[in-house]
PDB file of C-alpha atoms in Angstrom:
ATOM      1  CA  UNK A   1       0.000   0.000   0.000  1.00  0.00           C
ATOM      2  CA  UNK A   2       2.041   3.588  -1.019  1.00  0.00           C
ATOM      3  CA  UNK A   3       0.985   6.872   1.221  1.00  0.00           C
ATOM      4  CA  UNK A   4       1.949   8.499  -2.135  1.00  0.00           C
ATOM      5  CA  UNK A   5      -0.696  10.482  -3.472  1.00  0.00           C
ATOM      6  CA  UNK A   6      -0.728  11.389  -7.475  1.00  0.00           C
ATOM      7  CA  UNK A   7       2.808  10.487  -7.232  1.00  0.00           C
ATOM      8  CA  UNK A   8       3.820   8.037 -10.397  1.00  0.00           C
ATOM      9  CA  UNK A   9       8.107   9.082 -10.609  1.00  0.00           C
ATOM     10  CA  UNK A  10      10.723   6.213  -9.140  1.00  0.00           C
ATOM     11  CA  UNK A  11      13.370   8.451  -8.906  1.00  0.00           C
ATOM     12  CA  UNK A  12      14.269  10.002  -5.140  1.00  0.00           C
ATOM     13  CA  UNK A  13      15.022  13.697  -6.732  1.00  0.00           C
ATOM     14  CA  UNK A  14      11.773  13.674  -8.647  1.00  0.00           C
ATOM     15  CA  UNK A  15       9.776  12.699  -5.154  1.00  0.00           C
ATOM     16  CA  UNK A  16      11.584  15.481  -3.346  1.00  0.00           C
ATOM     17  CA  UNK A  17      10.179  18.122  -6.228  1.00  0.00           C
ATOM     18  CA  UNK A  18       6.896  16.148  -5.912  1.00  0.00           C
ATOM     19  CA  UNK A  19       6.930  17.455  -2.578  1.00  0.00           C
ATOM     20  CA  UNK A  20       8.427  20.991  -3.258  1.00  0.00           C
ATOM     21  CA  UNK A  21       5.578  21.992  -5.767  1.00  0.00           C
ATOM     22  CA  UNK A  22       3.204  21.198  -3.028  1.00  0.00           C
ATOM     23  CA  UNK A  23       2.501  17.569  -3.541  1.00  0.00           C
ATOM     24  CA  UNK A  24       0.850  15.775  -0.697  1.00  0.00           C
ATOM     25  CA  UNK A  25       1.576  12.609   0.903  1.00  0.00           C
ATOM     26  CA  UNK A  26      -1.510  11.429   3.365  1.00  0.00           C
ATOM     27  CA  UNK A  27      -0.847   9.530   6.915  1.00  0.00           C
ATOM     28  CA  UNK A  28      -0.786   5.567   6.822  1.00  0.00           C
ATOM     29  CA  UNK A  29      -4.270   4.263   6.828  1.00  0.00           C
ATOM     30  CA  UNK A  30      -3.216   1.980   9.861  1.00  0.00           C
ATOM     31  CA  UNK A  31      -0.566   2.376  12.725  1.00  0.00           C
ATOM     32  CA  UNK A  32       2.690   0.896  11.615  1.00  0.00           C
ATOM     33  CA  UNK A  33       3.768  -1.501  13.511  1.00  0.00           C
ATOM     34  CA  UNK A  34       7.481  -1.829  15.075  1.00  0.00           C
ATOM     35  CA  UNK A  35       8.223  -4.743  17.181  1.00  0.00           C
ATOM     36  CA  UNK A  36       7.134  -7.360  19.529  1.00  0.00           C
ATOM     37  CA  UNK A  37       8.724  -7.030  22.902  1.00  0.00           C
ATOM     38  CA  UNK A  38       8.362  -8.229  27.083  1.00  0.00           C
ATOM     39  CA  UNK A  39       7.928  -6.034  29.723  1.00  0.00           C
ATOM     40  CA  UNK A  40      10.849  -5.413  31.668  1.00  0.00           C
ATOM     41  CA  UNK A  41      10.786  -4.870  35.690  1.00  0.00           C
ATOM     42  CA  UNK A  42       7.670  -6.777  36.728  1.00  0.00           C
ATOM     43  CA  UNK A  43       9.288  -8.076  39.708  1.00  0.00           C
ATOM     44  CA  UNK A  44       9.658  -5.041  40.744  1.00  0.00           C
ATOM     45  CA  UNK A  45       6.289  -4.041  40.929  1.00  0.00           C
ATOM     46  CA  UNK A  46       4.276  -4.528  44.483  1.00  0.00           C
ATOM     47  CA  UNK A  47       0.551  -4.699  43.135  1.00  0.00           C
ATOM     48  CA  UNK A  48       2.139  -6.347  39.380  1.00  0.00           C
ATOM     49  CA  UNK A  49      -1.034  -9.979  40.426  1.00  0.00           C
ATOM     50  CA  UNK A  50      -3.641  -7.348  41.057  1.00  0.00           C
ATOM     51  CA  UNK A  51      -2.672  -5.597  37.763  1.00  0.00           C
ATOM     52  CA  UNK A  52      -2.070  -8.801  35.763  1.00  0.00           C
ATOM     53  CA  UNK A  53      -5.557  -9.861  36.547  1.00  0.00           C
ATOM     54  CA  UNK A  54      -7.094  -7.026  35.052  1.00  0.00           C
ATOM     55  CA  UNK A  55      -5.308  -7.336  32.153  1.00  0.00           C
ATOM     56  CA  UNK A  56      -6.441  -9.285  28.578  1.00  0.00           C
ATOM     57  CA  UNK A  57      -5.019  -9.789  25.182  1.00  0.00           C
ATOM     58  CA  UNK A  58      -5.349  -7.130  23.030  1.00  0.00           C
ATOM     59  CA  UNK A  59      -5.337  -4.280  26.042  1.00  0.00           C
ATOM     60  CA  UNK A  60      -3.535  -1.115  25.072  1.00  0.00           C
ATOM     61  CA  UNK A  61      -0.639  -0.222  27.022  1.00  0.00           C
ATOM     62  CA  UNK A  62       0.849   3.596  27.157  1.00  0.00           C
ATOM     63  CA  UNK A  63       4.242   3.896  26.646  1.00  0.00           C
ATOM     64  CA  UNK A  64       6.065   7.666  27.794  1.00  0.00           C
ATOM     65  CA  UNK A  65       9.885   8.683  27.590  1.00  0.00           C
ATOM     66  CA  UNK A  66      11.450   8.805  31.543  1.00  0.00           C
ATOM     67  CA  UNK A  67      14.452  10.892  30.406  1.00  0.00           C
ATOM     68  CA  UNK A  68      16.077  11.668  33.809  1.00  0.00           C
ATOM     69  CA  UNK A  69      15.567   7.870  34.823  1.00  0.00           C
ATOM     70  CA  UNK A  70      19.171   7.479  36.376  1.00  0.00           C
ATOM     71  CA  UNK A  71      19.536   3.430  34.871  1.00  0.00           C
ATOM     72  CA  UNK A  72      18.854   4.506  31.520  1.00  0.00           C
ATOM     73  CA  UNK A  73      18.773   7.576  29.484  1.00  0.00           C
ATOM     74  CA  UNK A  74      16.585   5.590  27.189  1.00  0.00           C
ATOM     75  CA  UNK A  75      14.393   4.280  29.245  1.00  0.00           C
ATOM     76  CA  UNK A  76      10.648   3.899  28.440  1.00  0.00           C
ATOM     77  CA  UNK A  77       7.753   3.645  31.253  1.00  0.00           C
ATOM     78  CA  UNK A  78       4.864   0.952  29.884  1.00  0.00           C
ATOM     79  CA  UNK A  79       1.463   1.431  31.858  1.00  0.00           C
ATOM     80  CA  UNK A  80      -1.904  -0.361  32.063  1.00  0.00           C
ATOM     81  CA  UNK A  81      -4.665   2.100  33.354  1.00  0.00           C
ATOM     82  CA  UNK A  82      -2.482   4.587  34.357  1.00  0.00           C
ATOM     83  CA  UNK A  83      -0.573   2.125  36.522  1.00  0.00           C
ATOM     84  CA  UNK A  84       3.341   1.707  36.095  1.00  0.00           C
ATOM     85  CA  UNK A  85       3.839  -2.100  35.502  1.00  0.00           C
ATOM     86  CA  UNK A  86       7.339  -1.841  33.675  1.00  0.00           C
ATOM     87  CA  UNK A  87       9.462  -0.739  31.039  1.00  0.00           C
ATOM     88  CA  UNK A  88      10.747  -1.773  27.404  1.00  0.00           C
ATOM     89  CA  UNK A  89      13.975  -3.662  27.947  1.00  0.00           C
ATOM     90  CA  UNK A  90      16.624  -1.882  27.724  1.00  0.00           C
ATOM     91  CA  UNK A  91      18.220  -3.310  24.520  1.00  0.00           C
ATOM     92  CA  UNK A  92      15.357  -3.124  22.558  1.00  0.00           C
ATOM     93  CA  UNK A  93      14.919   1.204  23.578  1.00  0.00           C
ATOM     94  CA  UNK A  94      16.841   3.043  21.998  1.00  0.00           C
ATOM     95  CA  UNK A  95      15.009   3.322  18.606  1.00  0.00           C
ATOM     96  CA  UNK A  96      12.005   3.725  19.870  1.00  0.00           C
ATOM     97  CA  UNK A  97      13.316   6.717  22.534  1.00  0.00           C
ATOM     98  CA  UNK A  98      14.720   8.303  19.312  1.00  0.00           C
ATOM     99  CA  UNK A  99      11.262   8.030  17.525  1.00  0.00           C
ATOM    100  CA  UNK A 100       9.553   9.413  20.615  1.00  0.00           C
ATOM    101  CA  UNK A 101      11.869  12.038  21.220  1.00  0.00           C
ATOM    102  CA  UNK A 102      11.107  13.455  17.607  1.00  0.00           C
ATOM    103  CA  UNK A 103       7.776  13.973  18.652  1.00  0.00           C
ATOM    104  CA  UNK A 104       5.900  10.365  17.206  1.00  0.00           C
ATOM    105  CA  UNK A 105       3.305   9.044  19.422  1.00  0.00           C
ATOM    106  CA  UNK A 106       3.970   4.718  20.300  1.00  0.00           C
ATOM    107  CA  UNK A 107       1.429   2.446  22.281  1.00  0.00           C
ATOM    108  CA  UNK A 108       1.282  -1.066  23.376  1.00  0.00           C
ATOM    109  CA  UNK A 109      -1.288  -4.092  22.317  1.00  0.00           C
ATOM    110  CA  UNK A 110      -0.799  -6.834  24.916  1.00  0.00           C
ATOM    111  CA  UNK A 111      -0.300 -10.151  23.154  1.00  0.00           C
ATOM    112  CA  UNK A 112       0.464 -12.814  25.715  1.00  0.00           C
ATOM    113  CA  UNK A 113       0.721 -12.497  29.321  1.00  0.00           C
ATOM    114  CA  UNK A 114       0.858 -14.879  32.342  1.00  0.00           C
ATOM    115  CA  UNK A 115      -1.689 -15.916  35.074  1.00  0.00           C
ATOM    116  CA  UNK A 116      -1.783 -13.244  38.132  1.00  0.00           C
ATOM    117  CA  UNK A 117       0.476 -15.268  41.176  1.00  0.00           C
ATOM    118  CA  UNK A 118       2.300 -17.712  39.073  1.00  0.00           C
ATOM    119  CA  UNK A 119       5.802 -17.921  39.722  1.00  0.00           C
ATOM    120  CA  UNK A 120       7.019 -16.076  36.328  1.00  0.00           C
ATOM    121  CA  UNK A 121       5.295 -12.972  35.440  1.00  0.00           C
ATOM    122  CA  UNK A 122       5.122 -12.018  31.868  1.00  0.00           C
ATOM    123  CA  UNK A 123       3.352  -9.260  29.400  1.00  0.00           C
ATOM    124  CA  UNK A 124       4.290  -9.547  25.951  1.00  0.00           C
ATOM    125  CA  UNK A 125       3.385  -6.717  23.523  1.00  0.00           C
ATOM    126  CA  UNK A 126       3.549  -5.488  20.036  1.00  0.00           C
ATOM    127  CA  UNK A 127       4.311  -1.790  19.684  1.00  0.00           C
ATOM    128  CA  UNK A 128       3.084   0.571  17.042  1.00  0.00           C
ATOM    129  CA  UNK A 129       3.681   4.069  15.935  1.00  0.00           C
ATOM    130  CA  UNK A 130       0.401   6.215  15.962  1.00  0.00           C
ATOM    131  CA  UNK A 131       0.897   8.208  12.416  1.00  0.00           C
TER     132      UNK A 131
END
């Protein structure tokens, strides 16, 4: 599917003149997705069973920048409900800080998670970028 609208040229240079004569190129029809990742730091969170059991496949998670976070420069808070239940691991950030630190808007859609008071906790999501 192109986001190119009345645009028919191959070549780079002719796109960029496309665009300087006041051609217009419209927003994805659907948010792109990036990657599939786990939740980092549930153990670290007190009330993680309560929040786990309110929890489903396909819930949206918020993801924000935590700039000053003294572990990681790149860190990235995930929520559920306005409730902190982790972060994206650290090797997996430091795209996605740069894409939200140029202004573009990413979420979470939970796609596996574990039972609330098993042993191993885990959230799984996909992340997309909101065009």
């Amino acid at each position: 599917m192109s986001n190119i609208e009345k645009y028919t040229g191959s070549d780079i240079g002719e796109f960029i003149g496309y665009i300087h004569k006041g051609g217009k190129v419209k927003s994805f029809d659907e948010d792109i997705y990036l990657i599939n990742i786990h939740v980092a730091g549930l153990y670290y969170i007190e009330d993680i069973d309560e929040i786990l059991s309110d929890m489903k496949i396909g819930d949206i998670l918020k993801l924000s920048r935590e700039k000053c976070n003294r572990y990681d420069s790149y860190a990235i808070l995930i929520k559920y409900n306005n409730k902190k239940v982790g972060y994206v691991p650290k090797n997996k950030n430091l795209v996605l800080a740069n894409l939200m630190d140029g202004g573009k808007e990413l979420y979470g859609v939970i796609t596996s998670l574990s039972e609330p008071f098993e042993n191993y906790k885990s959230i799984k999501c996909d992340v997309f970028l909101k065009d």
